Amino acid sequence: MKPPSGPEEAQRPASDIRVFASNCSMHGLGHIFGPGGLTPRRGLWAAAVLLSLATFLYQVAGRVRYYGEFHHETALEERESHRLTFPAVTLCNINALRRSRLTPNDLHWAGPGLLGLEPAEHAAYLRALGRPPAPPGFMPSPSYDVARLYARAGHALEDMLLDCRYRGWPCGPENFTTIFTKMGQCYTFNSGANGAELLTTPKGGMGSGLEVMLDVQQDEYLPVWRDVEETPFEVGIRVQIHSQEEPPLIDQLGFGVAPGYQTFVSCQKQQLSFLPPPWGDCSSVPLDPDFEPEPSDPLGPSSPSPVPSPPYTLMGCRLACQTRFVTRKCGCRMMHMPGGAPVCSPQQYKDCAHPALDAMLRQDVCTCPNPCATTRYAKELSMVRIPSRASARYLARKHNRSEAYIEENVLVLDIFFEALNYETVEQKKAYEVSELLGDIGGQMGLFIGASLLTILEILDFLCEVFRDRVLGYFWKRKRSQRHSSTNLLQEGLGSHGTQAPHLSLGLSAVVCVSPGLPLPSPRRSLPPTARATWSPSSRLSVLRAAP
């Protein structure tokens, strides 16, 4: 604020509204609170300022309300790259267990729960498998492990993988990682597990990715005994292309590759970024499958986990949620679920785990938000028949199989990037704080001609009003109370004091001496202008008399 100018304004305190209005940078206040009485001109100025102020507040309320809705916008951009990380590729044979590896002990334990067999049907099922019946006096094992069953009886990659090449270079089973899914034992290429270096590619197109030739081993497929919920009627390989951070959910997201065809999969990388609340609903906090929070403690324990948690993914959240549900209901987890709980027995699979998981999926209990950052791969598939007549005999001779076997069991899968460009889909805040402040500042300047410094002037004026009007009132009240107490004390001392004869000092004076105090010396003379006041620390009070 400007310093007051003029004699009248100099006499007024800084808390006076006229002084403030005459020096404030806000337009119109000087015309309202200027000198003089109320005039039509001043009333019109007041109406104009109030109307502008109301319009300004209405606009500000609309901008603040829009900002409080936390809108976002999605930006799609295509970027170029000189080298891309190749995705993880998970392969599962549609048939989970090989018929040649099943034993009577397996049928005893896993037959009712996993295969839907009754004990009386075991002998007939063994004959359908081409296996001899259980020997007389057969005694099943005292315990049974479902994970070991799938590891032992599942299709081995060494038997299925006929040829493997990445960017033209040979690869083999050592480049794959074994993983258990709902479809049994599966294998992931370029998983990055155990600190393995991720493979990259410097160009797109065929020959710059993964090419595998697989034998589906249709002769090992289990016979369909009866139609149950998960009975497979198809033959081939289920494939899922995903990022290394995301666990495969191949039974729901995988695509099928059939024998007798070469399938070409052209991929395009997509990077997605979402906003956290309140602008979006993404999450970056992984869900621990082994931890069940108490109802009174939604945040869980504060002690850090000794093992670093994997990054949050949508599939990982779903698996962890399913694991928690099944573990709480059954006291065990299914083979493909993460965590440290024990694997369910075949009887627990039948009686508890499968019904609990089916009920959970029907009720849609799990609520998993999108991850704040994720990578996915768009796919385009095409296929051609193999083998050709010209190559059937060569392939049969090379792999020591018949031509009919090659046609019914062999497939080729070719996965590559279409190009090295990739898409980014990013959510952005549609209205930032800076934009809100800019809009408020523009409305403030347009309607009331004010700025940020004007707000400081108003705050300074309010401080002056508080100091002069509020604090000043209490100061005056204290001062008046102090003066009144001093006057009462002086009157009390005057009524009890002893009057002494006046001294000849050229003026009539009255000297009041407190009892017990010595009288003033008559030889001391006081100047005519001398005037003393009494205080508790003084011993003498000289009061000037009237002339």
XYZ file of C-alpha atoms in Angstrom:
547
model
C 0.000 0.000 0.000
C 1.051 3.542 -0.696
C 1.765 5.821 2.278
C -1.063 8.221 3.088
C -0.721 11.661 1.506
C -2.289 14.910 2.644
C -2.914 16.283 6.129
C -6.321 14.635 6.542
C -5.120 11.177 5.475
C -2.001 11.536 7.598
C -4.165 11.994 10.685
C -6.222 8.871 9.947
C -4.964 5.441 11.074
C -3.906 2.873 8.511
C -6.934 0.789 9.441
C -9.314 3.423 8.108
C -11.251 2.123 5.118
C -10.895 5.443 3.276
C -7.115 5.366 3.564
C -7.092 1.795 2.311
C -9.484 2.499 -0.572
C -7.542 5.540 -1.742
C -4.286 3.582 -1.935
C -5.483 0.056 -2.930
C -4.663 -1.159 -6.453
C -8.113 -2.746 -6.789
C -10.231 -0.784 -9.258
C -13.354 1.005 -8.010
C -12.716 1.111 -4.264
C -11.448 4.694 -4.427
C -14.702 5.784 -6.059
C -16.820 4.131 -3.356
C -14.997 5.146 -0.173
C -13.751 8.556 -1.308
C -14.302 11.786 0.658
C -17.788 13.223 0.839
C -21.252 11.869 1.445
C -23.351 9.287 -0.339
C -24.106 10.256 -3.939
C -25.762 8.486 -6.893
C -22.364 8.272 -8.579
C -20.906 6.504 -5.573
C -23.873 4.118 -5.477
C -23.410 3.217 -9.128
C -19.739 2.528 -8.521
C -20.622 0.329 -5.553
C -23.160 -1.622 -7.633
C -20.641 -2.068 -10.448
C -17.928 -3.297 -8.066
C -20.304 -5.713 -6.333
C -21.560 -7.060 -9.658
C -17.995 -7.560 -10.914
C -17.001 -9.206 -7.650
C -19.983 -11.579 -7.824
C -19.150 -12.502 -11.423
C -15.534 -13.080 -10.460
C -16.480 -15.347 -7.544
C -18.908 -17.279 -9.758
C -16.200 -17.885 -12.354
C -13.678 -18.894 -9.689
C -16.165 -21.320 -8.133
C -16.706 -22.932 -11.539
C -12.973 -23.311 -12.131
C -12.377 -24.743 -8.662
C -15.288 -27.156 -9.098
C -13.883 -28.290 -12.457
C -10.454 -28.807 -10.908
C -12.040 -30.814 -8.066
C -13.509 -33.260 -10.595
C -9.930 -34.330 -11.492
C -10.422 -34.799 -15.216
C -7.788 -36.540 -17.298
C -7.057 -36.928 -20.978
C -5.407 -39.743 -22.921
C -2.512 -39.083 -25.266
C -1.583 -41.613 -27.958
C 1.887 -41.336 -29.444
C 4.002 -43.518 -31.693
C 7.722 -43.609 -30.991
C 10.732 -45.048 -32.747
C 13.379 -47.249 -31.175
C 16.635 -48.728 -32.382
C 16.269 -51.877 -30.242
C 13.347 -53.473 -28.427
C 13.273 -56.016 -25.628
C 11.698 -59.224 -26.852
C 8.609 -60.248 -24.843
C 8.217 -63.348 -22.726
C 6.494 -66.222 -24.573
C 4.738 -68.921 -22.532
C 3.842 -72.251 -24.168
C 1.493 -74.895 -22.741
C 0.392 -78.170 -24.233
C -3.389 -78.347 -24.105
C -3.052 -81.859 -22.683
C -1.797 -81.523 -19.105
C -0.768 -85.139 -18.331
C 0.809 -87.802 -20.503
C -0.969 -91.128 -20.549
C 2.282 -93.103 -20.525
C 3.334 -91.531 -17.187
C 0.191 -92.237 -15.175
C 0.368 -95.035 -12.619
C -2.246 -96.820 -10.489
C -1.058 -94.720 -7.575
C -1.808 -91.561 -9.584
C -5.299 -92.810 -10.352
C -5.891 -93.654 -6.721
C -4.999 -90.148 -5.521
C -5.737 -87.873 -8.487
C -8.385 -89.854 -10.326
C -11.468 -88.588 -8.453
C -10.289 -84.992 -7.995
C -8.399 -84.227 -11.200
C -9.730 -86.705 -13.761
C -13.282 -87.247 -12.543
C -12.850 -91.014 -12.122
C -14.549 -93.194 -9.577
C -12.475 -95.954 -7.900
C -14.468 -98.652 -9.687
C -13.469 -97.174 -13.051
C -9.709 -97.263 -12.504
C -9.199 -100.676 -14.119
C -11.191 -99.734 -17.225
C -9.339 -96.436 -17.464
C -5.975 -98.189 -17.277
C -7.053 -100.470 -20.122
C -8.043 -97.381 -22.132
C -4.563 -96.031 -21.499
C -3.065 -99.286 -22.711
C -1.638 -99.947 -19.271
C -1.917 -103.162 -17.219
C -4.302 -103.040 -14.266
C -3.072 -102.546 -10.732
C -1.288 -105.661 -9.447
C -2.897 -107.711 -6.685
C -2.228 -106.326 -3.236
C -1.576 -102.818 -4.555
C -1.025 -100.320 -1.728
C -1.116 -96.586 -2.502
C 1.541 -94.261 -1.136
C 0.871 -92.670 2.274
C 1.128 -89.116 0.857
C 0.827 -87.460 -2.512
C 2.081 -84.238 -4.123
C 0.091 -82.775 -7.022
C 2.957 -80.535 -8.145
C 5.224 -83.551 -8.511
C 2.544 -85.310 -10.546
C 2.451 -82.494 -13.126
C 6.227 -82.189 -13.153
C 6.625 -85.907 -13.776
C 3.676 -86.629 -16.054
C 3.463 -83.330 -17.907
C 4.818 -82.906 -21.419
C 8.583 -82.373 -21.317
C 9.952 -79.568 -23.446
C 12.893 -81.751 -24.490
C 10.412 -84.083 -26.182
C 8.190 -81.408 -27.718
C 10.845 -78.983 -29.025
C 11.999 -80.190 -32.434
C 13.699 -76.975 -33.528
C 14.288 -73.535 -31.999
C 15.859 -70.387 -33.409
C 16.029 -66.820 -32.215
C 17.106 -64.228 -34.793
C 18.518 -67.106 -36.810
C 20.648 -68.422 -33.963
C 19.904 -71.850 -32.465
C 18.261 -72.046 -29.057
C 17.067 -74.928 -26.909
C 15.306 -75.981 -23.692
C 17.931 -74.130 -21.674
C 16.440 -70.849 -22.944
C 13.054 -71.725 -21.406
C 11.890 -71.553 -17.789
C 9.469 -74.065 -16.295
C 6.352 -72.532 -14.771
C 3.118 -73.999 -13.417
C -0.175 -72.577 -14.607
C -3.774 -73.706 -14.416
C -3.052 -75.799 -17.532
C -0.242 -77.689 -15.811
C 3.456 -77.528 -16.512
C 4.339 -74.806 -19.056
C 7.489 -73.187 -20.395
C 8.417 -69.511 -20.801
C 10.959 -68.203 -23.281
C 12.954 -65.066 -22.320
C 11.441 -64.925 -18.846
C 14.394 -63.101 -17.266
C 14.150 -65.395 -14.236
C 17.112 -65.799 -11.894
C 18.747 -62.663 -13.260
C 19.018 -63.919 -16.843
C 19.727 -61.201 -19.396
C 16.712 -60.270 -21.485
C 16.952 -60.805 -25.209
C 16.552 -57.859 -27.579
C 16.070 -57.432 -31.293
C 17.455 -54.645 -33.508
C 14.908 -54.933 -36.295
C 11.423 -56.158 -37.074
C 10.000 -58.707 -39.477
C 10.327 -62.448 -39.902
C 13.668 -63.914 -38.989
C 14.219 -61.319 -36.243
C 12.234 -63.090 -33.542
C 11.495 -66.546 -32.158
C 10.772 -69.511 -34.411
C 10.015 -72.916 -32.867
C 8.870 -76.254 -34.239
C 6.890 -78.278 -31.710
C 5.536 -81.792 -31.468
C 2.235 -81.793 -29.592
C 2.525 -85.566 -28.921
C -1.095 -86.305 -29.637
C -0.543 -89.980 -28.873
C 0.050 -89.005 -25.215
C -3.290 -87.246 -24.811
C -5.547 -88.655 -22.120
C -8.762 -90.291 -23.333
C -11.943 -88.310 -22.739
C -13.763 -90.483 -20.211
C -16.745 -88.234 -19.597
C -17.753 -84.664 -20.268
C -16.690 -82.572 -17.287
C -16.254 -78.817 -16.952
C -12.597 -78.643 -18.042
C -12.491 -81.538 -20.513
C -10.195 -80.547 -23.446
C -11.557 -81.523 -26.845
C -8.903 -79.692 -28.887
C -5.306 -80.451 -29.757
C -2.402 -78.051 -29.997
C -0.426 -75.486 -28.019
C -1.725 -72.533 -25.990
C 0.509 -69.442 -26.266
C 0.619 -66.162 -24.363
C 2.861 -63.201 -25.184
C 3.401 -60.956 -22.160
C 5.939 -58.789 -20.375
C 8.508 -60.279 -18.031
C 6.900 -58.607 -14.977
C 3.474 -60.096 -15.638
C 2.685 -63.713 -14.707
C 0.924 -65.680 -17.453
C -2.805 -66.278 -17.243
C -2.692 -68.534 -20.222
C -5.979 -70.380 -19.668
C -7.841 -67.085 -20.136
C -5.571 -64.888 -22.267
C -3.654 -67.405 -24.385
C -4.335 -68.075 -28.068
C -4.243 -71.498 -29.687
C -1.814 -72.838 -32.276
C -2.906 -75.975 -34.134
C -0.719 -78.789 -35.519
C -0.439 -78.965 -39.266
C -0.023 -75.167 -39.535
C 2.729 -72.606 -39.386
C 1.395 -69.645 -37.393
C 2.874 -66.177 -37.852
C 2.369 -63.746 -34.949
C 3.175 -60.115 -35.700
C 3.504 -58.094 -32.473
C 3.478 -54.403 -31.655
C 4.608 -53.163 -28.292
C 2.326 -50.829 -26.337
C 3.305 -48.955 -23.193
C 0.395 -47.785 -21.064
C 0.580 -45.222 -18.263
C -2.396 -44.494 -16.010
C -2.921 -41.874 -13.325
C -3.378 -42.706 -9.638
C -6.379 -41.464 -7.653
C -8.054 -38.986 -7.684
C -7.453 -38.546 -11.436
C -7.605 -42.272 -12.193
C -7.835 -45.621 -10.438
C -4.439 -47.195 -11.057
C -2.309 -48.834 -8.383
C 1.375 -49.616 -8.007
C 1.271 -51.517 -4.693
C 1.621 -55.286 -5.188
C -0.700 -57.650 -3.353
C 0.982 -60.256 -1.151
C -0.705 -63.667 -1.605
C 0.505 -64.825 1.825
C -0.834 -61.870 3.796
C -4.425 -61.624 4.962
C -5.038 -58.186 6.570
C -7.109 -57.919 9.707
C -10.392 -55.991 9.424
C -9.159 -53.435 11.957
C -5.828 -52.918 10.202
C -6.372 -52.306 6.477
C -2.812 -51.169 5.946
C -1.296 -54.397 7.205
C 1.952 -54.821 9.144
C 4.610 -52.153 8.889
C 7.583 -54.495 9.009
C 9.317 -54.713 5.647
C 9.280 -57.977 3.753
C 12.669 -59.691 3.528
C 12.047 -60.545 -0.136
C 11.458 -57.612 -2.500
C 7.947 -57.657 -3.884
C 7.466 -57.984 -7.645
C 6.013 -54.966 -9.456
C 2.260 -54.629 -9.447
C 0.496 -56.185 -12.427
C -3.142 -56.864 -13.156
C -2.630 -60.614 -13.567
C -0.463 -60.757 -10.454
C -3.163 -59.026 -8.437
C -5.799 -61.473 -9.643
C -3.651 -64.495 -8.835
C -2.786 -63.128 -5.383
C -6.450 -62.398 -4.678
C -7.470 -65.906 -5.755
C -4.700 -67.386 -3.626
C -5.902 -65.499 -0.555
C -9.483 -66.614 -1.099
C -8.671 -70.294 -1.636
C -6.130 -70.352 1.190
C -8.623 -68.821 3.616
C -11.358 -71.274 2.593
C -9.323 -74.462 2.229
C -6.086 -73.915 4.128
C -4.038 -74.663 0.986
C -3.337 -73.262 -2.456
C -3.711 -74.660 -5.930
C -0.610 -75.707 -7.807
C -0.479 -72.655 -10.117
C -1.015 -70.119 -7.329
C 1.886 -68.170 -5.799
C 2.699 -67.985 -2.112
C 4.063 -70.172 0.632
C 0.910 -72.094 1.604
C 0.989 -75.876 1.068
C -0.329 -77.250 -2.226
C -3.777 -78.788 -1.941
C -4.125 -82.532 -2.051
C -6.232 -84.123 -4.817
C -9.131 -84.543 -2.381
C -8.877 -80.871 -1.364
C -8.870 -79.960 -5.054
C -12.160 -81.778 -5.515
C -13.942 -80.899 -2.275
C -12.804 -77.321 -1.652
C -10.344 -75.621 -4.031
C -12.219 -76.019 -7.326
C -15.663 -75.126 -5.871
C -14.231 -72.143 -3.985
C -12.427 -70.802 -7.040
C -15.478 -71.250 -9.269
C -17.698 -69.458 -6.748
C -15.168 -66.638 -6.470
C -15.005 -66.153 -10.239
C -18.810 -66.099 -10.476
C -19.115 -63.512 -7.683
C -16.238 -61.395 -9.039
C -14.812 -60.889 -5.558
C -11.418 -59.566 -6.674
C -11.184 -55.860 -7.437
C -7.881 -55.186 -9.141
C -7.253 -51.709 -10.576
C -5.098 -51.148 -13.616
C -1.370 -50.831 -12.962
C 0.056 -47.322 -13.237
C 2.563 -48.567 -15.831
C 2.228 -51.691 -17.929
C 3.363 -53.160 -21.226
C 1.212 -55.220 -23.543
C 1.582 -56.573 -27.059
C -0.961 -56.256 -29.816
C -1.006 -59.323 -32.092
C -1.950 -60.176 -35.635
C -2.084 -63.878 -36.577
C -1.877 -65.596 -39.918
C -1.164 -69.215 -40.804
C -0.323 -71.587 -43.621
C -0.545 -75.372 -43.911
C 2.475 -77.575 -43.186
C 4.026 -79.804 -44.267
C 3.869 -79.381 -47.968
C 3.984 -82.450 -50.138
C 7.533 -81.591 -51.064
C 8.692 -81.400 -47.428
C 6.617 -84.117 -45.734
C 9.013 -86.948 -46.556
C 12.060 -84.876 -45.554
C 10.575 -83.931 -42.169
C 9.455 -87.502 -41.512
C 12.949 -88.773 -42.213
C 14.631 -85.976 -40.214
C 12.562 -86.519 -37.056
C 12.147 -90.285 -37.447
C 8.381 -90.058 -37.725
C 5.850 -90.994 -40.348
C 4.370 -88.413 -42.701
C 0.960 -88.885 -41.108
C 2.466 -88.226 -37.686
C 4.090 -85.016 -38.950
C 0.775 -83.754 -40.319
C -1.112 -84.509 -37.112
C 1.436 -83.424 -34.507
C 3.959 -80.888 -35.796
C 3.421 -77.145 -35.810
C 5.642 -74.104 -36.357
C 5.282 -70.875 -34.382
C 6.962 -67.686 -35.615
C 6.780 -64.611 -33.321
C 8.344 -61.283 -34.347
C 7.920 -57.528 -34.114
C 6.134 -55.903 -36.997
C 8.448 -52.882 -36.657
C 10.623 -51.285 -34.007
C 8.169 -48.465 -33.432
C 5.903 -48.781 -30.421
C 2.855 -46.994 -29.089
C 2.560 -45.092 -25.837
C -0.868 -44.546 -24.300
C -0.551 -42.066 -21.451
C -3.131 -40.529 -19.171
C -2.432 -36.889 -18.327
C -4.056 -34.411 -15.993
C -6.484 -32.323 -18.004
C -6.334 -29.384 -15.590
C -3.196 -28.565 -13.628
C -2.851 -26.275 -10.608
C -0.966 -23.753 -12.737
C -3.885 -23.600 -15.143
C -6.287 -23.091 -12.242
C -4.193 -20.200 -10.901
C -3.911 -18.725 -14.401
C -7.676 -18.810 -14.877
C -8.285 -17.249 -11.463
C -5.729 -14.538 -12.187
C -7.301 -13.789 -15.564
C -10.788 -13.546 -14.089
C -9.482 -11.385 -11.264
C -7.823 -8.945 -13.642
C -10.810 -8.868 -16.011
C -13.605 -8.274 -13.508
C -12.093 -6.473 -10.513
C -8.724 -5.276 -11.831
C -6.799 -6.990 -9.034
C -3.704 -9.130 -8.791
C -1.827 -11.178 -6.237
C -0.387 -8.015 -4.730
C -3.928 -6.735 -4.220
C -4.623 -9.762 -2.071
C -1.523 -8.912 -0.046
C -2.805 -5.356 0.331
C -6.137 -6.642 1.641
C -4.365 -8.950 4.088
C -2.180 -6.080 5.230
C -5.281 -3.915 5.753
C -6.967 -6.652 7.783
C -3.844 -6.900 9.950
C -3.997 -3.133 10.520
C -7.691 -3.371 11.447
C -6.993 -6.186 13.858
C -4.147 -4.272 15.470
C -5.949 -0.935 15.763
C -9.485 -2.051 16.467
C -9.104 -5.305 18.374
C -5.715 -5.142 20.045
C -6.063 -1.383 20.508
C -9.290 -1.885 22.424
C -7.599 -4.226 24.871
C -4.589 -1.906 25.218
C -6.824 1.079 26.034
C -8.766 -1.010 28.499
C -5.578 -2.078 30.279
C -4.275 1.516 30.331
C -7.487 2.818 31.859
C -7.422 0.109 34.507
C -3.809 1.013 35.347
C -4.623 4.743 35.669
C -7.628 4.085 37.860
C -5.607 1.894 40.219
C -2.898 4.610 40.420
C -5.437 7.310 41.301
C -6.989 5.128 43.991
C -3.559 4.527 45.496
C -2.754 8.247 45.541
C -6.057 9.060 47.187
C -5.397 6.419 49.867
C -1.958 7.812 50.591
C -3.327 11.398 50.800
C -5.959 10.468 53.358
C -3.417 8.808 55.709
C -0.501 11.243 55.189
C 0.589 14.085 57.640
C 0.455 17.642 56.424
C 3.576 19.737 57.231
C 3.762 23.529 57.291
C 4.471 24.975 53.939
C 7.933 26.183 53.173
C 8.697 29.609 51.917
C 9.787 28.788 48.401
C 8.224 31.733 46.610
C 5.206 29.520 45.836
C 2.530 28.010 48.010
C 3.240 24.319 48.279
C 1.899 21.421 50.240
C 4.288 18.700 51.176
C 2.785 15.329 52.063
C 5.013 13.078 54.007
C 4.271 9.465 54.690
C 4.207 8.475 58.334
C 7.619 7.590 59.667
C 9.499 9.453 56.922
C 11.729 12.500 57.694
C 10.501 15.953 56.701
C 12.249 17.741 53.887
C 15.040 20.070 54.806
C 13.935 23.750 54.893
C 17.251 24.780 53.376
C 16.459 22.899 50.141
C 14.715 25.007 47.625
C 12.728 23.810 44.634
C 12.633 25.605 41.329
C 9.331 27.216 40.419
C 8.675 24.643 37.702
C 9.411 21.674 39.914
C 6.689 19.077 40.032
C 7.141 15.568 41.380
C 4.764 12.673 41.184
C 4.544 9.828 43.603
C 5.538 6.342 42.815
C 5.849 3.307 45.052
C 9.657 3.635 44.955
C 9.742 7.346 45.877
C 9.824 8.564 49.489
C 8.510 12.070 48.857
C 5.704 13.519 46.781
C 5.617 17.216 46.050
C 2.329 18.464 44.684
C 2.211 21.784 42.955
C -0.401 24.077 44.487
C -2.603 26.556 42.736
C -1.048 30.076 42.562
